[in-house]
XYZ file of C-alpha atoms in Angstrom:
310
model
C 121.137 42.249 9.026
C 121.192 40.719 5.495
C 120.023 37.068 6.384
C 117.033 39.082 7.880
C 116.423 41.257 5.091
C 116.588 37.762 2.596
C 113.941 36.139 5.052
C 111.062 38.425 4.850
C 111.751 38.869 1.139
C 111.440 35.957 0.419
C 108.090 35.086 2.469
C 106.944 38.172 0.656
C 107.613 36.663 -2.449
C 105.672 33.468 -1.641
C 102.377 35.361 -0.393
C 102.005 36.973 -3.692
C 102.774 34.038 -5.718
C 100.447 32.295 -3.476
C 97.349 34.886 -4.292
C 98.667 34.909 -7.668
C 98.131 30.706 -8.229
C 94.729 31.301 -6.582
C 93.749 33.975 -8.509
C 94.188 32.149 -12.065
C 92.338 28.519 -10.538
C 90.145 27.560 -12.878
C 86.303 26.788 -12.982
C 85.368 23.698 -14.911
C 82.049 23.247 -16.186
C 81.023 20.114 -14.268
C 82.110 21.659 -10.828
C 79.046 22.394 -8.877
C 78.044 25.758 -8.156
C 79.222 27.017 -4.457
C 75.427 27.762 -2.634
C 75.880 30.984 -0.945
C 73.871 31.038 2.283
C 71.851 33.838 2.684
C 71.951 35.131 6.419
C 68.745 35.125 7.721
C 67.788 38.288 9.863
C 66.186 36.839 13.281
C 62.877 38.920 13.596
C 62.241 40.022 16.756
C 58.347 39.573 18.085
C 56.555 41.106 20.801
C 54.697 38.793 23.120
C 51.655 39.286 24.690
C 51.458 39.764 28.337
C 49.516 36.521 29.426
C 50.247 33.094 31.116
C 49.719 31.537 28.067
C 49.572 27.222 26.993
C 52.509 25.199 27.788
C 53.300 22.243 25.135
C 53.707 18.437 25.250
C 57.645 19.836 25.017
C 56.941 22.173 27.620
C 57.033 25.248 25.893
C 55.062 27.767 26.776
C 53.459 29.578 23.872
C 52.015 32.925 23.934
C 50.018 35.184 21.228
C 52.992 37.391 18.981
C 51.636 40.967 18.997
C 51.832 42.993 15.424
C 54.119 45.959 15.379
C 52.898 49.014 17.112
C 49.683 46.436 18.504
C 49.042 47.589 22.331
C 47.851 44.779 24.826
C 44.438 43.908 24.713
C 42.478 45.257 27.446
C 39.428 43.256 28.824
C 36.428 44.338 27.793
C 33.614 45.227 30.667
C 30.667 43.197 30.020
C 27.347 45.475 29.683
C 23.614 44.133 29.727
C 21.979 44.855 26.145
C 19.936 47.613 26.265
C 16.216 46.417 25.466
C 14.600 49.140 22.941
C 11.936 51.483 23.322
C 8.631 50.446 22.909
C 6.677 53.287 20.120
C 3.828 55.241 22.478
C 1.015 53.608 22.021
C -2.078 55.901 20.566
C -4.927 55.205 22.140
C -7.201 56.823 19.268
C -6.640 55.657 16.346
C -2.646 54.612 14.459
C -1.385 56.887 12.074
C -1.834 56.218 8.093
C 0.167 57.215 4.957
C -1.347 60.326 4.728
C -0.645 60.804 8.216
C -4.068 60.949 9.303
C -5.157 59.003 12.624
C -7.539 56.073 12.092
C -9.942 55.835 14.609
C -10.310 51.699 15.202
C -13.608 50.361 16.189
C -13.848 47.853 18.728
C -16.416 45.023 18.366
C -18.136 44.958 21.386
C -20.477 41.945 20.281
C -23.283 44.449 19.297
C -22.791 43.621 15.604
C -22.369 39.206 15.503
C -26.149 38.720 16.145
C -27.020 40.661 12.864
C -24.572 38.762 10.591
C -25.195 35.324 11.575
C -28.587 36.681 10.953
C -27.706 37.850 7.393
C -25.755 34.734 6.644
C -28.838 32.324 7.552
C -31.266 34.746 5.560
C -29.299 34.610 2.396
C -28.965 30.519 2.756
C -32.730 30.493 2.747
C -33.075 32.351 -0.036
C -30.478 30.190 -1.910
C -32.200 27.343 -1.329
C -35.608 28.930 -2.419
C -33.992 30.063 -5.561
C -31.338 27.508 -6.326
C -29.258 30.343 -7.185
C -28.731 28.625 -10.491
C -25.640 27.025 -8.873
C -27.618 24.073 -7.545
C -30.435 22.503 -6.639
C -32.939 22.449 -4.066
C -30.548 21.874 -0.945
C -27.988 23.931 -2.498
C -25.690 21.595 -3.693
C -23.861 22.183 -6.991
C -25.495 19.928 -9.427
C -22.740 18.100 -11.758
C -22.447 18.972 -15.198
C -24.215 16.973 -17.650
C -22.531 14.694 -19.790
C -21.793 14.880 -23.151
C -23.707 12.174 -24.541
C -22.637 9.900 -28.190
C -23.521 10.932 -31.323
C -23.259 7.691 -33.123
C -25.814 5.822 -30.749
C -29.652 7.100 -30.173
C -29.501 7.730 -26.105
C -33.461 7.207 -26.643
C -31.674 3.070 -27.187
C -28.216 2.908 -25.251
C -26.657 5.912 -23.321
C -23.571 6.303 -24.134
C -20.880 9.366 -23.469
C -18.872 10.673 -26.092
C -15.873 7.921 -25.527
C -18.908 5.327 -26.727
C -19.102 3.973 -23.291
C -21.945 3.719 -20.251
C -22.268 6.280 -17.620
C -22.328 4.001 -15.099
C -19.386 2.570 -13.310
C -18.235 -1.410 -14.595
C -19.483 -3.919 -12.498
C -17.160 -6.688 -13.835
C -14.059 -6.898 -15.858
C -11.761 -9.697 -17.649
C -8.846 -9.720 -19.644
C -11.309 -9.320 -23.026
C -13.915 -6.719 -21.680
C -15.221 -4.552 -19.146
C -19.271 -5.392 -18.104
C -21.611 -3.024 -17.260
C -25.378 -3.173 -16.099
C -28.311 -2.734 -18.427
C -30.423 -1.225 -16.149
C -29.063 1.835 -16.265
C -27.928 2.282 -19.571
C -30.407 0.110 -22.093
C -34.162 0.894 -22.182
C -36.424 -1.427 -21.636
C -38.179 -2.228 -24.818
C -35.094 -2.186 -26.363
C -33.556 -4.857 -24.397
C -36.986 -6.628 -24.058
C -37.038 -6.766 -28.094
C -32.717 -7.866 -28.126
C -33.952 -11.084 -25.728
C -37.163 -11.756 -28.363
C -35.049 -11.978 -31.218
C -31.991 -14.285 -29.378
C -34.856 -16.582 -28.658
C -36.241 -16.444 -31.731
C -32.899 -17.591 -33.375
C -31.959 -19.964 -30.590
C -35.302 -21.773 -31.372
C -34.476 -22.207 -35.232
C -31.281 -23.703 -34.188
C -32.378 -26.076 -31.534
C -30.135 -24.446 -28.361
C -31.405 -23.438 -25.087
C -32.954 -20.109 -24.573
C -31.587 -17.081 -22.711
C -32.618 -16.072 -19.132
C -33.437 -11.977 -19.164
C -31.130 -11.569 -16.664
C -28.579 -11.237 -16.119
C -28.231 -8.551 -19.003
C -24.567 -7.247 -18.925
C -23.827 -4.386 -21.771
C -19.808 -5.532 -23.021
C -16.999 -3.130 -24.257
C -14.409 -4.533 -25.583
C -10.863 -4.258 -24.713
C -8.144 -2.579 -26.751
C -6.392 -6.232 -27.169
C -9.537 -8.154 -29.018
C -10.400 -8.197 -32.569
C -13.000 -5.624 -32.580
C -11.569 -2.995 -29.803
C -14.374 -0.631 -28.157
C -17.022 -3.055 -29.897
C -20.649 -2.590 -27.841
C -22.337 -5.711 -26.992
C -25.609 -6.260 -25.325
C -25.223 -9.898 -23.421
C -27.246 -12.627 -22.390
C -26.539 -16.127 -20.531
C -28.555 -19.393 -20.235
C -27.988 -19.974 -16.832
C -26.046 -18.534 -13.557
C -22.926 -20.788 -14.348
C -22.689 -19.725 -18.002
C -23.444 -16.156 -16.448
C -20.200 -16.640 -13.807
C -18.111 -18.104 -16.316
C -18.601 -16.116 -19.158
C -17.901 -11.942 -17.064
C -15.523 -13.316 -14.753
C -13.073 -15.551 -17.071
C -13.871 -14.587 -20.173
C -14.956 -18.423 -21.227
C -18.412 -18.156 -23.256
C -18.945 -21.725 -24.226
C -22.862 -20.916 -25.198
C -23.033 -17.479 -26.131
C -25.994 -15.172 -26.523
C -24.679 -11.935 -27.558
C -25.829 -8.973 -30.004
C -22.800 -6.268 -30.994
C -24.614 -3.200 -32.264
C -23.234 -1.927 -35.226
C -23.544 1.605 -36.273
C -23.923 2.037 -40.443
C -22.290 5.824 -39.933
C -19.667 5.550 -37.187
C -18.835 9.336 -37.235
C -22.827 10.705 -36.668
C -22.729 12.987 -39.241
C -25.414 11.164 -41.396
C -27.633 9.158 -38.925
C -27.640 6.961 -35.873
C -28.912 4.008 -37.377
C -27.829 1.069 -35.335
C -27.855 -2.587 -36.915
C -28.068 -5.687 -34.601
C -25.220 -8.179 -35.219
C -26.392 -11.424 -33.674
C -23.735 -14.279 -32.661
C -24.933 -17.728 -30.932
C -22.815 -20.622 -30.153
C -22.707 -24.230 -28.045
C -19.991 -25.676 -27.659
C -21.198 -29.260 -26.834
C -23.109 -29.255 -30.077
C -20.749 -27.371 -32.076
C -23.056 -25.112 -33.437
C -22.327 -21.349 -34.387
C -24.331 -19.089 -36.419
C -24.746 -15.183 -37.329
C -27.686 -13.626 -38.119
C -28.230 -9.683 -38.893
C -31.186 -7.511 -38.255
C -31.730 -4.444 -39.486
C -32.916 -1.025 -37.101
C -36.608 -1.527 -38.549
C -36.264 -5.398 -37.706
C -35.985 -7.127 -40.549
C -33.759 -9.651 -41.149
C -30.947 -9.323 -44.448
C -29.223 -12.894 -43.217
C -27.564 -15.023 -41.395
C -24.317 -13.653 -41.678
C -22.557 -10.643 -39.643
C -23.516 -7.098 -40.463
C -20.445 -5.979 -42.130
C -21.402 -8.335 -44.649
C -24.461 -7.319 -44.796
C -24.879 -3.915 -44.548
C -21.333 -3.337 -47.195
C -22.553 -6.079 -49.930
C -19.402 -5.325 -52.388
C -16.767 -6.826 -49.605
C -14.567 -9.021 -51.113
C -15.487 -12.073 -49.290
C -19.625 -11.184 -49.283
C-alpha cells in the first residue's frame, strides 16, 4: 500500500506545480495580443413560401420574411371605378352666391345686328378719321422731329442732322442721299449757279444738275457728320466718285452752320471746294447766306477771322 500512496502523491505534487509555473508565465510587451473570437449567433430567417430564382451556383434564393411578417397574399385585381359625373342643370349653373344663372343660347338671332354695328362704326371712322388716322383709316406715322440748326424751308433734316429719306449709296467715306427729296429747288438750282460760276473763273468743266447727291460724312473722315450738297461733271465722275469714294474733279458745297447748337439762328454759310486732278487745280471759295462772297478760302476761315492760321 505505501508505493501506491507515494505514486499519486507525487503526481499530485506535479499538477500543482504544473498550474503553479503556468500561472506566474509572463507577458512581454512585444508578444502580440491573443484575438478572442467572438461567437457569432447564427440568425435564424423565415422564408417565404414561393418557388423562388435558382443561381448560376444553383441555389435557389427566396425573399427572407421580417419577424412576425405573414405571407403575402395575392391581391384580387378590381377595375377602377370611373367617377360620377355632377347632374347636369339644365337652367342655369350655380354662382358664388349660390344663385342659378340662367345661360342664353345664341340661336343666330343676334350675329346679323353686330356685323351690322361693326361695319357702321368703320364707316363712320373713316368719315371722321377718328383722329387716329386718315382717310382709309390707317394710323398716320408720327411726324418727325425736324433740325434746328438747318432751315427745313433749305434742307430737311431730322434732329440727328440727317435726310428723311433712306441712302441710296454708300462708301467707306459717306453715305449719299437724293436731293429730290430733301433740297428745294431754288436752293439747289442757286448751289449749281454758283459751282459754275467758280468753275468758269478757274477754267474747269462745268457740273451736270444731275445727278445731285446730298453727302454725310462718316464718323472716320476729317469732318464727321459734315453735310454736303454734290455735283459731278459727267456719269463716270458720277460712278466713281458715290461708289468708291475717288473724286478726282470735285464739285461739292459743305454747308456750314455759324451757330451749330440753334439757339441763335440758322444761318447756313456755303463752303465751296473744286478740284481736277489732271490740271492740278484746287480752290475754296465761301459764300455767305445772303450770297455774297467773303473769299476764296473755307468758311471757318472766314466766318472766325481771329483763327490762328486766317
Amino acid at each position: 500500500m505505501k508505493p501506491t500512496t507515494r505514486l499519486s502523491f507525487l503526481h499530485l505534487l506535479i499538477l500543482l506545480l504544473g498550474a503553479w509555473g503556468a500561472w506566474l508565465t509572463p507577458v512581454w510587451a512585444n508578444e502580440p495580443k491573443k484575438s478572442v473570437v467572438p461567437e457569432i449567433e447564427e440568425k435564424k430567417f423565415k422564408y417565404a413560401d414561393e418557388e423562388g430564382e435558382t443561381g448560376r451556383s444553383g441555389y435557389v434564393y427566396k425573399r427572407a420574411l421580417r419577424p412576425n411578417e405573414e405571407e403575402p397574399k395575392p391581391k384580387s385585381w378590381e377595375p377602377a371605378k370611373e367617377p360620377k359625373a355632377a347632374p347636369k342643370d339644365e337652367h342655369g349653373k350655380p354662382d358664388a352666391h349660390g344663385e342659378k344663372k340662367v345661360e342664353k343660347k345664341d340661336d343666330g338671332h343676334d350675329a346679323p345686328k353686330k356685323e351690322e354695328k361693326k361695319k357702321d362704326d368703320k364707316k363712320d371712322a373713316k368719315k371722321s378719321g377718328d383722329g387716329h388716322g386718315d382717310a382709309h383709316g390707317k394710323a398716320k406715322p408720327p411726324s418727325p422731329i425736324l433740325s434746328a440748326v438747318y432751315d427745313p424751308e433749305v434742307i430737311k433734316l431730322d434732329i440727328t442732322h440727317r435726310p428723311l429719306t433712306k441712302a441710296v449709296q454708300s462708301n467707306a467715306y459717306a453715305d449719299y442721299f437724293l436731293c429730290r427729296k430733301t433740297i428745294s429747288d431754288k436752293y439747289r438750282d442757286t448751289v449749281l449757279d454758283e459751282i459754275n460760276t467758280f468753275a468758269d473763273r478757274m477754267g474747269l468743266p462745268r457740273a451736270q444738275d444731275t445727278p445731285c447727291m446730298v453727302k454725310v460724312a462718316k464718323a472716320n473722315t476729317k469732318l464727321p457728320g459734315a453735310i454736303y450738297i454734290e455735283f459731278y461733271v459727267d456719269e463716270l465722275a458720277a460712278k466713281e466718285c458715290i461708289k468708291q469714294g475717288e473724286c478726282g474733279s470735285t464739285r461739292l458745297v459743305m454747308l456750314f452752320p455759324k451757330d451749330k447748337t440753334g439757339k441763335k439762328s440758322k444761318d447756313v454759310y456755303r463752303s465751296y471746294v473744286l478740284t481736277d486732278e489732271r490740271k492740278y487745280r484746287r480752290a475754296s471759295f465761301c459764300v455767305s447766306p445772303q450770297g455774297q462772297l467773303l473769299g476764296e478760302k473755307s468758311c471757318y476761315v472766314a466766318v472766325n477771322p481771329d483763327w490762328l492760321f486766317n
